[in-house]
PDB file of C-alpha atoms and ligand atoms in Angstrom:
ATOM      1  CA  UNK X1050     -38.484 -13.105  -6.276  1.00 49.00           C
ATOM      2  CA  UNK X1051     -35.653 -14.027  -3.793  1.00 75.00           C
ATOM      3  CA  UNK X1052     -32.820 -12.133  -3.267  1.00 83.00           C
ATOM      4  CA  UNK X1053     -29.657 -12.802  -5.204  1.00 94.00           C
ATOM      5  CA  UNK X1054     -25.944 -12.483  -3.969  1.00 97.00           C
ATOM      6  CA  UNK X1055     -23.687  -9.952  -3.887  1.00 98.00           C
ATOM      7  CA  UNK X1056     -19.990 -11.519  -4.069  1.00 98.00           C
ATOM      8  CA  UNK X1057     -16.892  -8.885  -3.973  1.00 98.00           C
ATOM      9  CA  UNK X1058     -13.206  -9.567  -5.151  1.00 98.00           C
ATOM     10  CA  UNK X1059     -10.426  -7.965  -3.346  1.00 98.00           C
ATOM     11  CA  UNK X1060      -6.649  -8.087  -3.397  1.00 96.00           C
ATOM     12  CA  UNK X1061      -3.152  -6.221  -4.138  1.00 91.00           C
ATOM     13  CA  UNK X1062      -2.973  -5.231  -7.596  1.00 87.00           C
ATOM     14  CA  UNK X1063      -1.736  -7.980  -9.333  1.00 86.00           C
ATOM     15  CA  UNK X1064      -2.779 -10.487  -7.538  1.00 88.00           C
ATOM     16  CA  UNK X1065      -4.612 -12.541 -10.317  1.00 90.00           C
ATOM     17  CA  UNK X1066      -8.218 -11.317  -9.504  1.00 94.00           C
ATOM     18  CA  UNK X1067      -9.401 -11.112 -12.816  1.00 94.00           C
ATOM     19  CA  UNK X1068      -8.488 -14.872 -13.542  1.00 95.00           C
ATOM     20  CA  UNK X1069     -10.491 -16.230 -10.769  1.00 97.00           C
ATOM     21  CA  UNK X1070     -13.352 -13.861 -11.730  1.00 98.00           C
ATOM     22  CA  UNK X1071     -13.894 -15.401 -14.575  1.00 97.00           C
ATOM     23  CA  UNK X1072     -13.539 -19.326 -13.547  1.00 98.00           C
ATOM     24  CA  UNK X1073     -15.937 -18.183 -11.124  1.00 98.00           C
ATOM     25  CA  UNK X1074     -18.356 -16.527 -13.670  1.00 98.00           C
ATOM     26  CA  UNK X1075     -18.061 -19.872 -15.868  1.00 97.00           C
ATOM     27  CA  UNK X1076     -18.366 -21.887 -12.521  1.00 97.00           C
ATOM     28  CA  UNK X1077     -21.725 -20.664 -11.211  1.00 97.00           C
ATOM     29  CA  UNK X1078     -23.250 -20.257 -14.810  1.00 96.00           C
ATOM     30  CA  UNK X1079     -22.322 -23.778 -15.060  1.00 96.00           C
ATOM     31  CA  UNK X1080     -25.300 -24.286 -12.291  1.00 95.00           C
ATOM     32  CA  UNK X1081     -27.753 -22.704 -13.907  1.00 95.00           C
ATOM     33  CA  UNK X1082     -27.224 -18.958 -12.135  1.00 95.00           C
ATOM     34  CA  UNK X1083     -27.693 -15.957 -13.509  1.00 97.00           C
ATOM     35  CA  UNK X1084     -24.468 -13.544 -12.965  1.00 98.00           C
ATOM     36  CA  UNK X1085     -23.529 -10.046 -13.549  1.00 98.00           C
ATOM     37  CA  UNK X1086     -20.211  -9.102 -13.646  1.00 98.00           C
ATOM     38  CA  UNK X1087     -18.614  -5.946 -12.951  1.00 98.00           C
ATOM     39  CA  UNK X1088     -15.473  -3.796 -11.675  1.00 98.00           C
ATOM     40  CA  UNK X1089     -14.642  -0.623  -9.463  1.00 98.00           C
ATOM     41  CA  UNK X1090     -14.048   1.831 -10.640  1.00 98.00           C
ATOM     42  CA  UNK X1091     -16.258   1.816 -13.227  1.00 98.00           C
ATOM     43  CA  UNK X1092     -19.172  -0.568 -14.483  1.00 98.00           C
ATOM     44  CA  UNK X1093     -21.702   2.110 -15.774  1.00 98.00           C
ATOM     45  CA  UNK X1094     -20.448   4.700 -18.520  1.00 98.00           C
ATOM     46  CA  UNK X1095     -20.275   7.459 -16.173  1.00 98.00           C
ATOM     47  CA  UNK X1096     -18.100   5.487 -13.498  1.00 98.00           C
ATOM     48  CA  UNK X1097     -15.944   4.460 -16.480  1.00 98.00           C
ATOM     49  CA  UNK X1098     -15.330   7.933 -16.951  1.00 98.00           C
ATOM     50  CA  UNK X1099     -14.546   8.640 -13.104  1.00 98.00           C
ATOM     51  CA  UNK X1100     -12.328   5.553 -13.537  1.00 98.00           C
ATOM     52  CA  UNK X1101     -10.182   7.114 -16.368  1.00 98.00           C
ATOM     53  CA  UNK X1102      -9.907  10.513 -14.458  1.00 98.00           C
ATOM     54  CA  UNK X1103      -8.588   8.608 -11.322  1.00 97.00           C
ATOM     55  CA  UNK X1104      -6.037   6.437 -13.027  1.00 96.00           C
ATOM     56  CA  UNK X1105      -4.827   9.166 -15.304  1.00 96.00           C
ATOM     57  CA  UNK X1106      -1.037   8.395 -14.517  1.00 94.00           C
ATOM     58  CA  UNK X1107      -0.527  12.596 -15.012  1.00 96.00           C
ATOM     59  CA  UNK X1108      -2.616  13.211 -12.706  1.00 95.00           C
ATOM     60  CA  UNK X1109      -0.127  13.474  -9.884  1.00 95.00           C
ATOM     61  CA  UNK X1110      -1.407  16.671  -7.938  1.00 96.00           C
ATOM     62  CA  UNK X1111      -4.447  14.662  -7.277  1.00 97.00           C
ATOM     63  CA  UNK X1112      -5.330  14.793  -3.448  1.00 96.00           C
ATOM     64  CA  UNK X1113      -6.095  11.999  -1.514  1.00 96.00           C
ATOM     65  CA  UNK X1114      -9.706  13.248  -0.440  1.00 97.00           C
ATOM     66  CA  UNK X1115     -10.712  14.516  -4.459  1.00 98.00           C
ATOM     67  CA  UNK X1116      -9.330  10.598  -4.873  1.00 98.00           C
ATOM     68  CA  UNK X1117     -11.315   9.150  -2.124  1.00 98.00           C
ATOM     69  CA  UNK X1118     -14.425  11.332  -2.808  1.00 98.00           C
ATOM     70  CA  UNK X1119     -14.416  10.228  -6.942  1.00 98.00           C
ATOM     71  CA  UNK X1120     -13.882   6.776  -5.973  1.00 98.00           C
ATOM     72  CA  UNK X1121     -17.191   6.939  -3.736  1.00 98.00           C
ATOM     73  CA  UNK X1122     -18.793   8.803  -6.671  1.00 98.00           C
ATOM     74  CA  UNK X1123     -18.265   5.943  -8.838  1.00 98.00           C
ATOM     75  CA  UNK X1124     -19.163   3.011  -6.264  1.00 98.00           C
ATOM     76  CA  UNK X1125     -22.629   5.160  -5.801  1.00 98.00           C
ATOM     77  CA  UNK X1126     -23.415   5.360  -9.658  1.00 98.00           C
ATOM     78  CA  UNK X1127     -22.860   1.791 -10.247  1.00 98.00           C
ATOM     79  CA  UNK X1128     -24.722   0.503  -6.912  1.00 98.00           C
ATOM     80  CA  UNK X1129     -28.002   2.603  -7.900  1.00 98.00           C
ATOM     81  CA  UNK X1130     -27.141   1.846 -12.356  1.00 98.00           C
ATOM     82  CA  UNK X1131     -26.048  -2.319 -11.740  1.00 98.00           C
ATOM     83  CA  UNK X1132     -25.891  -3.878  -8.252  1.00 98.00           C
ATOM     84  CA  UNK X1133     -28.700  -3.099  -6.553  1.00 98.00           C
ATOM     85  CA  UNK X1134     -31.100  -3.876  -8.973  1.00 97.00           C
ATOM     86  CA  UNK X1135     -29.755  -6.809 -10.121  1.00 98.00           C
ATOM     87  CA  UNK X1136     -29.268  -8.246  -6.629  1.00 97.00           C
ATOM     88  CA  UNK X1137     -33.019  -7.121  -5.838  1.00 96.00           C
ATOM     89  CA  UNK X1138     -34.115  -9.584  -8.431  1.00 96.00           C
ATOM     90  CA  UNK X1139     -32.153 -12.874  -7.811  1.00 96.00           C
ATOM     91  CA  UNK X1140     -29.365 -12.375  -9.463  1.00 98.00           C
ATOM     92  CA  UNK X1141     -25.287 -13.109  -7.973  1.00 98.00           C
ATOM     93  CA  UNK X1142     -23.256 -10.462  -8.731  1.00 98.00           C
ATOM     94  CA  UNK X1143     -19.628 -10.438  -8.434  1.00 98.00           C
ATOM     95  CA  UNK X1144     -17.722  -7.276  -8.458  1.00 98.00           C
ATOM     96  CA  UNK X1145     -14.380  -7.018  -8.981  1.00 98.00           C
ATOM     97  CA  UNK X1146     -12.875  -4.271  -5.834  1.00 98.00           C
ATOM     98  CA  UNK X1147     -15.640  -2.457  -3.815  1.00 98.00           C
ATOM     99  CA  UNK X1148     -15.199  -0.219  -0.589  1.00 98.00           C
ATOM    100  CA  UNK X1149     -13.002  -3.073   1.157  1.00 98.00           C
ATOM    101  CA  UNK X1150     -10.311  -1.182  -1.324  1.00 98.00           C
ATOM    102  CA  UNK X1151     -11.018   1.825  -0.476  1.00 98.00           C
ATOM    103  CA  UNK X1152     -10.489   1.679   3.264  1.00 98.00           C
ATOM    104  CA  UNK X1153      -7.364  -0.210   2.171  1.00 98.00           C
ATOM    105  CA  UNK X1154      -6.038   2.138  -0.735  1.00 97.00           C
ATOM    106  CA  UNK X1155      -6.976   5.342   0.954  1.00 98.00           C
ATOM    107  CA  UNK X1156      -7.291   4.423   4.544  1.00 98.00           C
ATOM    108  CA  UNK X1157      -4.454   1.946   5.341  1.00 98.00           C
ATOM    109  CA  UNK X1158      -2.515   3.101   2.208  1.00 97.00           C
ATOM    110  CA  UNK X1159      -3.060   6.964   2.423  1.00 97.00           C
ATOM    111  CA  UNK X1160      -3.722   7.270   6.272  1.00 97.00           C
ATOM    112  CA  UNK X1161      -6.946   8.847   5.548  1.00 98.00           C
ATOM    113  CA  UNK X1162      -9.824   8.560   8.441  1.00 98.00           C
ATOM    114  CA  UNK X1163     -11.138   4.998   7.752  1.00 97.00           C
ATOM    115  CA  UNK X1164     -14.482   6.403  10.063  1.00 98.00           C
ATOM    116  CA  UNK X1165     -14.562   9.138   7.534  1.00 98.00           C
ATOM    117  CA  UNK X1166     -14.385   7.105   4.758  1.00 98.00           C
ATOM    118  CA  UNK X1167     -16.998   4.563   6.662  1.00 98.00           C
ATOM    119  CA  UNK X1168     -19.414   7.665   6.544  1.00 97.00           C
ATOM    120  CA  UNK X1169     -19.071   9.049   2.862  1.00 98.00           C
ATOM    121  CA  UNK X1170     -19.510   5.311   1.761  1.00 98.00           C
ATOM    122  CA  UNK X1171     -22.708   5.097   3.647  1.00 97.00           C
ATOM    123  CA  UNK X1172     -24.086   7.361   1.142  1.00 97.00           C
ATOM    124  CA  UNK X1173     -22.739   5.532  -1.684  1.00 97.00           C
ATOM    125  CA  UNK X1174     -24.003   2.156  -0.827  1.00 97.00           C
ATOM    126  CA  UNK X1175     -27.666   3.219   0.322  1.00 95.00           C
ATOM    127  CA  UNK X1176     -27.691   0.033   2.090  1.00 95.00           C
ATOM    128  CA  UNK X1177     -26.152  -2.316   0.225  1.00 96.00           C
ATOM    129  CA  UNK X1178     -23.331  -4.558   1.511  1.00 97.00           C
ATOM    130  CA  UNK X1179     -21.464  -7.337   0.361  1.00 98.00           C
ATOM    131  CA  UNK X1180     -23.223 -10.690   1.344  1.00 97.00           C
ATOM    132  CA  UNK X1181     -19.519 -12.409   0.907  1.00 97.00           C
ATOM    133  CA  UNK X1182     -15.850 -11.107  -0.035  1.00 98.00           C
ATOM    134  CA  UNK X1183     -12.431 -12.722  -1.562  1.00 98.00           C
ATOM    135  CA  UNK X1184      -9.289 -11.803  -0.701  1.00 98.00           C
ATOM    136  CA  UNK X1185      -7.066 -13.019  -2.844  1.00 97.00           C
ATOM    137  CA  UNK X1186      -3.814 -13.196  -0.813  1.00 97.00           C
ATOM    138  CA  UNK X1187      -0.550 -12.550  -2.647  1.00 96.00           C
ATOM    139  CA  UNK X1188       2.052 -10.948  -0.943  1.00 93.00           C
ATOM    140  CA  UNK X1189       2.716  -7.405  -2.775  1.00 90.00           C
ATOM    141  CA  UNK X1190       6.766  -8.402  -3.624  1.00 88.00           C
ATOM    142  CA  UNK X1191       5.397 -11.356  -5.849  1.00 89.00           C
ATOM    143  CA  UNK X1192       2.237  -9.293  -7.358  1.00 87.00           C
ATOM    144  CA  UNK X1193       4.587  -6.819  -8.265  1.00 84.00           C
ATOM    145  CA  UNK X1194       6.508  -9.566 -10.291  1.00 83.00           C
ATOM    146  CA  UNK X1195       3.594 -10.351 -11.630  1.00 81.00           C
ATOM    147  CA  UNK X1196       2.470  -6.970 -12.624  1.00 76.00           C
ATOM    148  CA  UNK X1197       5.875  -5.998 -14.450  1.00 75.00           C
ATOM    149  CA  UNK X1198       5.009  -8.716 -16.552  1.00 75.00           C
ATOM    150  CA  UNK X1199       2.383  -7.209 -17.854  1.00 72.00           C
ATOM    151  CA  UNK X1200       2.296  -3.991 -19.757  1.00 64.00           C
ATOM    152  CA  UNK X1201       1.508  -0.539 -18.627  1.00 72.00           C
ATOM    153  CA  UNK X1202       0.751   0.502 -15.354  1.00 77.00           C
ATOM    154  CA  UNK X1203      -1.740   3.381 -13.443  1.00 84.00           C
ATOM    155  CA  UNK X1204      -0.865   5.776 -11.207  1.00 80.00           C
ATOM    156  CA  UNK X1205      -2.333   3.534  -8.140  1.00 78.00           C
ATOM    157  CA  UNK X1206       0.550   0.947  -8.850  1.00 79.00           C
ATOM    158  CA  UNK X1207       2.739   3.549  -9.473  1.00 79.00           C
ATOM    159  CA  UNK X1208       3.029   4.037  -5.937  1.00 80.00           C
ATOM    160  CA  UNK X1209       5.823   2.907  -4.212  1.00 86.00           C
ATOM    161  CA  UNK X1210       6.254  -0.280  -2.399  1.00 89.00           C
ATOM    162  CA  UNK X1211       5.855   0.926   1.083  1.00 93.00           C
ATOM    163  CA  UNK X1212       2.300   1.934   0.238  1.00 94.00           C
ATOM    164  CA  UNK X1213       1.367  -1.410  -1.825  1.00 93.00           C
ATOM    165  CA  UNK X1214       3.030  -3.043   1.688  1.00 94.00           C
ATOM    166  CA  UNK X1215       0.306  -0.791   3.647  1.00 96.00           C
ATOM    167  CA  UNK X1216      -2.218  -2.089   1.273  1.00 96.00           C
ATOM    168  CA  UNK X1217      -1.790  -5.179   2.298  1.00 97.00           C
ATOM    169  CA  UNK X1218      -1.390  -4.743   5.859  1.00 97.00           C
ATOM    170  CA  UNK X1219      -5.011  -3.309   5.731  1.00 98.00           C
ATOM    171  CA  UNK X1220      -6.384  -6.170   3.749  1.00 98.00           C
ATOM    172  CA  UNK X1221      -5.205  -8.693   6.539  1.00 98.00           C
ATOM    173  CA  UNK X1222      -6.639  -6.181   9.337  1.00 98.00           C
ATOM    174  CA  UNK X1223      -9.783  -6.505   7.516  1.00 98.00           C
ATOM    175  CA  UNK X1224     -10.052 -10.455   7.316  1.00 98.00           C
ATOM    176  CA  UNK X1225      -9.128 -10.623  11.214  1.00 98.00           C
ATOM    177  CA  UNK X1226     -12.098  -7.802  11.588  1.00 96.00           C
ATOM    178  CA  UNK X1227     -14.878  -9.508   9.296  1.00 97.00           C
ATOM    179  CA  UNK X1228     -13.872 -13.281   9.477  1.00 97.00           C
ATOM    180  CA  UNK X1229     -17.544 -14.665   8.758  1.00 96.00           C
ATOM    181  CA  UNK X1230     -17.763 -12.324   5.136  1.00 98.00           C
ATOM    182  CA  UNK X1231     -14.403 -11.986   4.049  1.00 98.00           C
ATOM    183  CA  UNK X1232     -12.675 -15.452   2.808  1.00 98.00           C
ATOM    184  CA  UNK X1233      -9.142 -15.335   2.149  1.00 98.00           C
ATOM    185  CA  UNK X1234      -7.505 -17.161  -0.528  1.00 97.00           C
ATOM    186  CA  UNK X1235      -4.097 -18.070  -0.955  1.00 96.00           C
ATOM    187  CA  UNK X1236      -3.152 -16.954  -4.219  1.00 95.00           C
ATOM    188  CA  UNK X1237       0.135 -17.348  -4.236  1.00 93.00           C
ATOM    189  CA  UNK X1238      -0.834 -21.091  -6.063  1.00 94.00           C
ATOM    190  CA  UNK X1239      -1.190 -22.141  -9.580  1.00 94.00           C
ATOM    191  CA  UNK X1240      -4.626 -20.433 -11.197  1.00 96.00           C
ATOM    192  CA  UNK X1241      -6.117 -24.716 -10.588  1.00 97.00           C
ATOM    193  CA  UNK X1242      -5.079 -25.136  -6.927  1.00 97.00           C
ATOM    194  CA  UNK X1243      -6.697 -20.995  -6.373  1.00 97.00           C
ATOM    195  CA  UNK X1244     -10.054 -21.490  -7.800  1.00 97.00           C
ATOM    196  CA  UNK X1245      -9.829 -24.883  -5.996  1.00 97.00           C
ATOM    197  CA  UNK X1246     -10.250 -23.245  -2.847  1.00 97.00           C
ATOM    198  CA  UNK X1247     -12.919 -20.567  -4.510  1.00 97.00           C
ATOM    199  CA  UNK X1248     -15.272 -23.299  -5.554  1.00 97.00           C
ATOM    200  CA  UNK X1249     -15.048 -25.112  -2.059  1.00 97.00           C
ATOM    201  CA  UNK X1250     -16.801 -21.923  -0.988  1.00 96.00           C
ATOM    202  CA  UNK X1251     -19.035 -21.056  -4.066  1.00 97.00           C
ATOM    203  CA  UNK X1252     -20.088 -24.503  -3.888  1.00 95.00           C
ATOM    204  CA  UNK X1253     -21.403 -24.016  -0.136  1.00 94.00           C
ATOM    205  CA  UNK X1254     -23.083 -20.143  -1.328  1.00 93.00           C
ATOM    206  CA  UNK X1255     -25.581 -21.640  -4.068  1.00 90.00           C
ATOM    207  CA  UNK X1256     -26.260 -24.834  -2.579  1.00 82.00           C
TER     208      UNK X1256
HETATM  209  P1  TYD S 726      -7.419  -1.667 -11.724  1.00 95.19           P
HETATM  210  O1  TYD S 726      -6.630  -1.512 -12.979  1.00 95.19           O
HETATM  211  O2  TYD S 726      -8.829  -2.102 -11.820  1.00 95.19           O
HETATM  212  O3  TYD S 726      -6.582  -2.587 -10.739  1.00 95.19           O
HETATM  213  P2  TYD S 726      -6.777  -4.105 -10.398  1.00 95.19           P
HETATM  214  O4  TYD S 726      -6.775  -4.850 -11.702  1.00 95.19           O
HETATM  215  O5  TYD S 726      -5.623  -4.417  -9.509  1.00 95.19           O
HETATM  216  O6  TYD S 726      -8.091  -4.182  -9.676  1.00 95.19           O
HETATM  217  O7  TYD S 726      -7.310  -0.282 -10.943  1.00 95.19           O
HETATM  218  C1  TYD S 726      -7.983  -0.025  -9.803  1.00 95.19           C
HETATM  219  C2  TYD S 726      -7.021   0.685  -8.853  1.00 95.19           C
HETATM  220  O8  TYD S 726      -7.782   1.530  -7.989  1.00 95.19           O
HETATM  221  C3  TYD S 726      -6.291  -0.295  -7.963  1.00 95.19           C
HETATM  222  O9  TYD S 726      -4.928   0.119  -7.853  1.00 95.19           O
HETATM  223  C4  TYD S 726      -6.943  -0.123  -6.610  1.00 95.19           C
HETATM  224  C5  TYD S 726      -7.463   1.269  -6.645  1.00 95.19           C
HETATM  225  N1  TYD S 726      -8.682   1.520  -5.824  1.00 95.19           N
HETATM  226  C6  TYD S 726      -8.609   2.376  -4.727  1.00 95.19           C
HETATM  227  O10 TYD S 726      -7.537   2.918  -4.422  1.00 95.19           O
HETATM  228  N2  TYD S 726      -9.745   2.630  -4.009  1.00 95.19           N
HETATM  229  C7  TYD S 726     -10.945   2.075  -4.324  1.00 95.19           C
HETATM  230  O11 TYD S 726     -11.966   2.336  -3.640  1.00 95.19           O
HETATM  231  C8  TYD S 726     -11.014   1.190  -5.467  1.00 95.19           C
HETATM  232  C9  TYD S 726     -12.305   0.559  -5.865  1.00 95.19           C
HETATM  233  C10 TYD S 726      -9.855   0.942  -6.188  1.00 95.19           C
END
Protein backbone atom coordinates (compact mmCIF):
# COMPACT_ATOMS: atom_id res chain seq x y z
CA UNK A 1 0.00 0.00 0.00
CA UNK A 2 1.37 3.53 -0.82
CA UNK A 3 2.36 5.84 1.54
CA UNK A 4 -0.04 8.43 2.85
CA UNK A 5 0.71 12.14 3.89
CA UNK A 6 1.69 13.63 6.77
CA UNK A 7 0.32 17.41 6.79
CA UNK A 8 1.26 19.67 10.04
CA UNK A 9 -0.56 22.95 11.21
CA UNK A 10 1.41 25.63 12.78
CA UNK A 11 0.83 29.16 13.99
CA UNK A 12 0.62 31.75 17.08
CA UNK A 13 -1.96 30.74 19.38
CA UNK A 14 -4.92 32.11 18.18
CA UNK A 15 -4.40 32.24 14.97
CA UNK A 16 -7.56 30.30 13.74
CA UNK A 17 -5.82 26.86 13.21
CA UNK A 18 -8.46 24.81 14.32
CA UNK A 19 -10.99 26.40 11.75
CA UNK A 20 -8.95 25.62 8.78
CA UNK A 21 -8.31 22.11 10.20
CA UNK A 22 -11.45 21.22 9.86
CA UNK A 23 -12.45 22.80 6.24
CA UNK A 24 -9.49 20.94 5.40
CA UNK A 25 -10.62 17.59 7.01
CA UNK A 26 -14.15 18.10 5.18
CA UNK A 27 -12.14 19.22 2.00
CA UNK A 28 -10.00 16.14 1.35
CA UNK A 29 -12.75 13.65 2.64
CA UNK A 30 -14.75 15.32 0.08
CA UNK A 31 -12.19 13.42 -2.50
CA UNK A 32 -12.55 10.31 -1.34
CA UNK A 33 -9.30 10.35 1.29
CA UNK A 34 -9.03 8.80 4.23
CA UNK A 35 -7.83 11.35 7.16
CA UNK A 36 -6.81 11.20 10.68
CA UNK A 37 -6.87 14.03 12.65
CA UNK A 38 -4.98 14.92 15.59
CA UNK A 39 -3.25 17.66 17.97
CA UNK A 40 0.07 18.24 20.04
CA UNK A 41 0.12 17.87 22.80
CA UNK A 42 -1.87 15.12 23.08
CA UNK A 43 -3.71 12.66 20.58
CA UNK A 44 -3.26 9.30 22.50
CA UNK A 45 -4.60 9.08 26.24
CA UNK A 46 -1.27 9.19 27.68
CA UNK A 47 -0.14 12.42 25.67
CA UNK A 48 -3.50 13.88 26.75
CA UNK A 49 -2.35 13.47 30.10
CA UNK A 50 1.24 15.06 29.40
CA UNK A 51 -0.88 17.77 27.72
CA UNK A 52 -2.88 18.62 30.93
CA UNK A 53 0.35 18.55 33.13
CA UNK A 54 2.02 21.09 30.69
CA UNK A 55 -0.81 23.54 30.42
CA UNK A 56 -1.67 23.38 34.07
CA UNK A 57 -1.83 27.31 34.40
CA UNK A 58 -0.35 26.61 38.33
CA UNK A 59 2.22 25.13 37.20
CA UNK A 60 4.49 28.15 37.13
CA UNK A 61 7.86 26.69 38.60
CA UNK A 62 7.88 24.53 35.59
CA UNK A 63 11.39 24.71 33.84
CA UNK A 64 11.86 25.21 30.43
CA UNK A 65 13.85 21.83 29.81
CA UNK A 66 11.07 19.50 32.17
CA UNK A 67 8.68 21.64 29.50
CA UNK A 68 10.65 20.89 26.47
CA UNK A 69 11.48 17.27 27.53
CA UNK A 70 7.35 16.44 28.28
CA UNK A 71 6.50 18.05 25.15
CA UNK A 72 8.95 15.54 23.24
CA UNK A 73 7.47 12.79 25.46
CA UNK A 74 4.16 13.41 24.10
CA UNK A 75 5.15 13.99 20.27
CA UNK A 76 7.00 10.36 20.71
CA UNK A 77 3.83 8.54 22.18
CA UNK A 78 1.56 9.78 19.59
CA UNK A 79 4.10 9.27 16.50
CA UNK A 80 4.65 5.43 17.56
CA UNK A 81 0.29 5.22 19.02
CA UNK A 82 -1.27 7.43 15.62
CA UNK A 83 1.02 8.90 12.93
CA UNK A 84 3.23 6.55 11.94
CA UNK A 85 1.05 3.86 11.44
CA UNK A 86 -1.50 5.53 9.89
CA UNK A 87 0.81 7.28 7.42
CA UNK A 88 2.51 3.72 6.76
CA UNK A 89 -0.78 2.61 5.36
CA UNK A 90 -2.04 5.42 2.99
CA UNK A 91 -3.60 7.45 5.04
CA UNK A 92 -3.16 11.83 5.21
CA UNK A 93 -2.83 12.86 8.46
CA UNK A 94 -3.02 16.31 9.60
CA UNK A 95 -1.80 17.29 12.94
CA UNK A 96 -2.56 20.20 14.52
CA UNK A 97 1.29 21.77 16.08
CA UNK A 98 4.26 19.29 15.85
CA UNK A 99 8.07 20.01 16.58
CA UNK A 100 7.98 23.23 14.21
CA UNK A 101 6.36 24.60 17.74
CA UNK A 102 8.61 23.43 19.70
CA UNK A 103 11.73 24.96 18.24
CA UNK A 104 9.49 28.04 18.15
CA UNK A 105 7.89 27.91 21.78
CA UNK A 106 11.00 26.70 23.48
CA UNK A 107 13.74 27.60 21.14
CA UNK A 108 12.91 31.07 19.69
CA UNK A 109 10.47 31.75 22.60
CA UNK A 110 12.54 30.34 25.60
CA UNK A 111 16.13 30.68 24.07
CA UNK A 112 16.65 27.10 24.59
CA UNK A 113 19.41 25.27 22.18
CA UNK A 114 17.30 24.74 19.00
CA UNK A 115 20.40 21.90 18.10
CA UNK A 116 19.49 20.47 21.42
CA UNK A 117 16.09 20.39 20.89
CA UNK A 118 16.89 19.10 17.06
CA UNK A 119 18.55 16.05 18.91
CA UNK A 120 15.94 15.04 21.70
CA UNK A 121 13.28 15.26 18.83
CA UNK A 122 15.23 12.84 16.78
CA UNK A 123 14.28 10.33 19.25
CA UNK A 124 10.78 11.27 19.31
CA UNK A 125 10.10 11.16 15.67
CA UNK A 126 12.07 7.80 14.85
CA UNK A 127 12.12 9.04 11.42
CA UNK A 128 9.19 10.55 10.72
CA UNK A 129 8.90 14.08 9.27
CA UNK A 130 6.35 16.20 8.02
CA UNK A 131 5.85 15.66 4.18
CA UNK A 132 4.19 19.41 4.17
CA UNK A 133 3.51 22.25 6.91
CA UNK A 134 0.99 25.42 7.34
CA UNK A 135 1.77 28.35 8.85
CA UNK A 136 -0.95 30.14 9.45
CA UNK A 137 0.32 33.76 9.59
CA UNK A 138 -1.39 36.14 12.00
CA UNK A 139 0.52 38.63 13.56
CA UNK A 140 0.51 37.88 17.53
CA UNK A 141 -1.22 41.66 18.42
CA UNK A 142 -4.38 40.52 16.36
CA UNK A 143 -4.32 36.66 17.63
CA UNK A 144 -4.25 38.00 20.90
CA UNK A 145 -7.55 39.92 20.06
CA UNK A 146 -8.72 37.04 18.94
CA UNK A 147 -7.86 34.89 21.82
CA UNK A 148 -9.42 37.33 24.55
CA UNK A 149 -12.43 36.63 22.81
CA UNK A 150 -12.52 33.46 23.72
CA UNK A 151 -12.66 32.07 27.18
CA UNK A 152 -9.94 30.79 29.38
CA UNK A 153 -6.50 30.70 28.67
CA UNK A 154 -3.16 28.19 29.47
CA UNK A 155 -0.19 29.01 30.89
CA UNK A 156 1.62 29.02 27.24
CA UNK A 157 -0.59 32.16 26.33
CA UNK A 158 -0.19 33.38 29.54
CA UNK A 159 3.09 34.48 28.61
CA UNK A 160 3.71 37.83 27.91
CA UNK A 161 3.74 39.51 24.62
CA UNK A 162 7.40 39.77 24.09
CA UNK A 163 7.59 35.99 24.07
CA UNK A 164 4.33 35.39 21.76
CA UNK A 165 6.42 38.29 19.52
CA UNK A 166 9.53 35.72 19.69
CA UNK A 167 7.17 33.06 18.69
CA UNK A 168 6.56 34.50 15.81
CA UNK A 169 9.82 35.72 14.86
CA UNK A 170 10.84 31.96 14.89
CA UNK A 171 7.94 30.86 12.80
CA UNK A 172 9.04 33.33 9.93
CA UNK A 173 12.85 32.12 10.43
CA UNK A 174 11.50 28.79 9.82
CA UNK A 175 9.50 29.46 6.46
CA UNK A 176 12.71 31.41 5.05
CA UNK A 177 14.74 28.05 6.27
CA UNK A 178 12.29 25.27 4.81
CA UNK A 179 10.54 27.19 1.88
CA UNK A 180 9.73 23.92 -0.26
CA UNK A 181 7.70 22.16 3.12
CA UNK A 182 6.48 24.91 5.00
CA UNK A 183 3.55 27.05 3.17
CA UNK A 184 2.58 30.13 4.75
CA UNK A 185 -0.83 31.38 4.85
CA UNK A 186 -2.06 34.67 5.42
CA UNK A 187 -4.50 34.39 8.02
CA UNK A 188 -5.12 37.54 8.82
CA UNK A 189 -8.36 37.08 6.06
CA UNK A 190 -11.88 36.06 6.48
CA UNK A 191 -12.05 32.00 7.41
CA UNK A 192 -13.34 31.84 3.02
CA UNK A 193 -10.48 33.90 1.53
CA UNK A 194 -7.84 31.51 4.26
CA UNK A 195 -8.89 28.13 3.27
CA UNK A 196 -8.94 29.66 -0.26
CA UNK A 197 -5.37 29.71 -0.30
CA UNK A 198 -5.22 26.12 1.73
CA UNK A 199 -7.12 24.32 -0.96
CA UNK A 200 -4.95 25.92 -3.85
CA UNK A 201 -2.29 23.79 -2.18
CA UNK A 202 -4.29 20.67 -0.96
CA UNK A 203 -5.62 20.59 -4.31
CA UNK A 204 -1.95 20.25 -5.88
CA UNK A 205 -0.95 17.41 -2.69
CA UNK A 206 -3.73 14.72 -3.70
CA UNK A 207 -3.85 15.28 -7.24
P1 LIG B 1 -3.32 24.61 22.55
O1 LIG B 1 -4.44 24.97 23.47
O2 LIG B 1 -3.43 23.38 21.74
O3 LIG B 1 -3.00 25.89 21.66
P2 LIG B 1 -3.39 26.17 20.17
O4 LIG B 1 -4.88 26.01 20.07
O5 LIG B 1 -2.91 27.56 19.94
O6 LIG B 1 -2.63 25.16 19.36
O7 LIG B 1 -2.00 24.58 23.45
C1 LIG B 1 -0.79 24.20 22.97
C2 LIG B 1 0.25 25.17 23.51
O8 LIG B 1 1.50 24.49 23.62
C3 LIG B 1 0.47 26.34 22.57
O9 LIG B 1 0.59 27.53 23.35
C4 LIG B 1 1.81 26.05 21.94
C5 LIG B 1 2.51 25.21 22.96
N1 LIG B 1 3.50 24.24 22.42
C6 LIG B 1 4.85 24.39 22.72
O10 LIG B 1 5.23 25.33 23.42
N2 LIG B 1 5.74 23.46 22.26
C7 LIG B 1 5.35 22.40 21.50
O11 LIG B 1 6.20 21.56 21.09
C8 LIG B 1 3.95 22.24 21.19
C9 LIG B 1 3.47 21.09 20.38
C10 LIG B 1 3.05 23.19 21.68
Amino acid sequence: MDKGLFITIEGTDGSGKTTQIKLMESFLKGKGCEVVLTREPGGTVISEKIRALILDPAGTEMGSVTEMLLYASARAQLVAEVIKPAVLCGKIVICDRFVDSSYVYQGFGRGMDLKVIADINRVALDGIAPDVTFFFDVSPEIALKRRTAATGTDRIENEKMDFHMRVYAGYKKLVLMYPERIKAIDGSRSVEEVFKQVAGHLELLVE
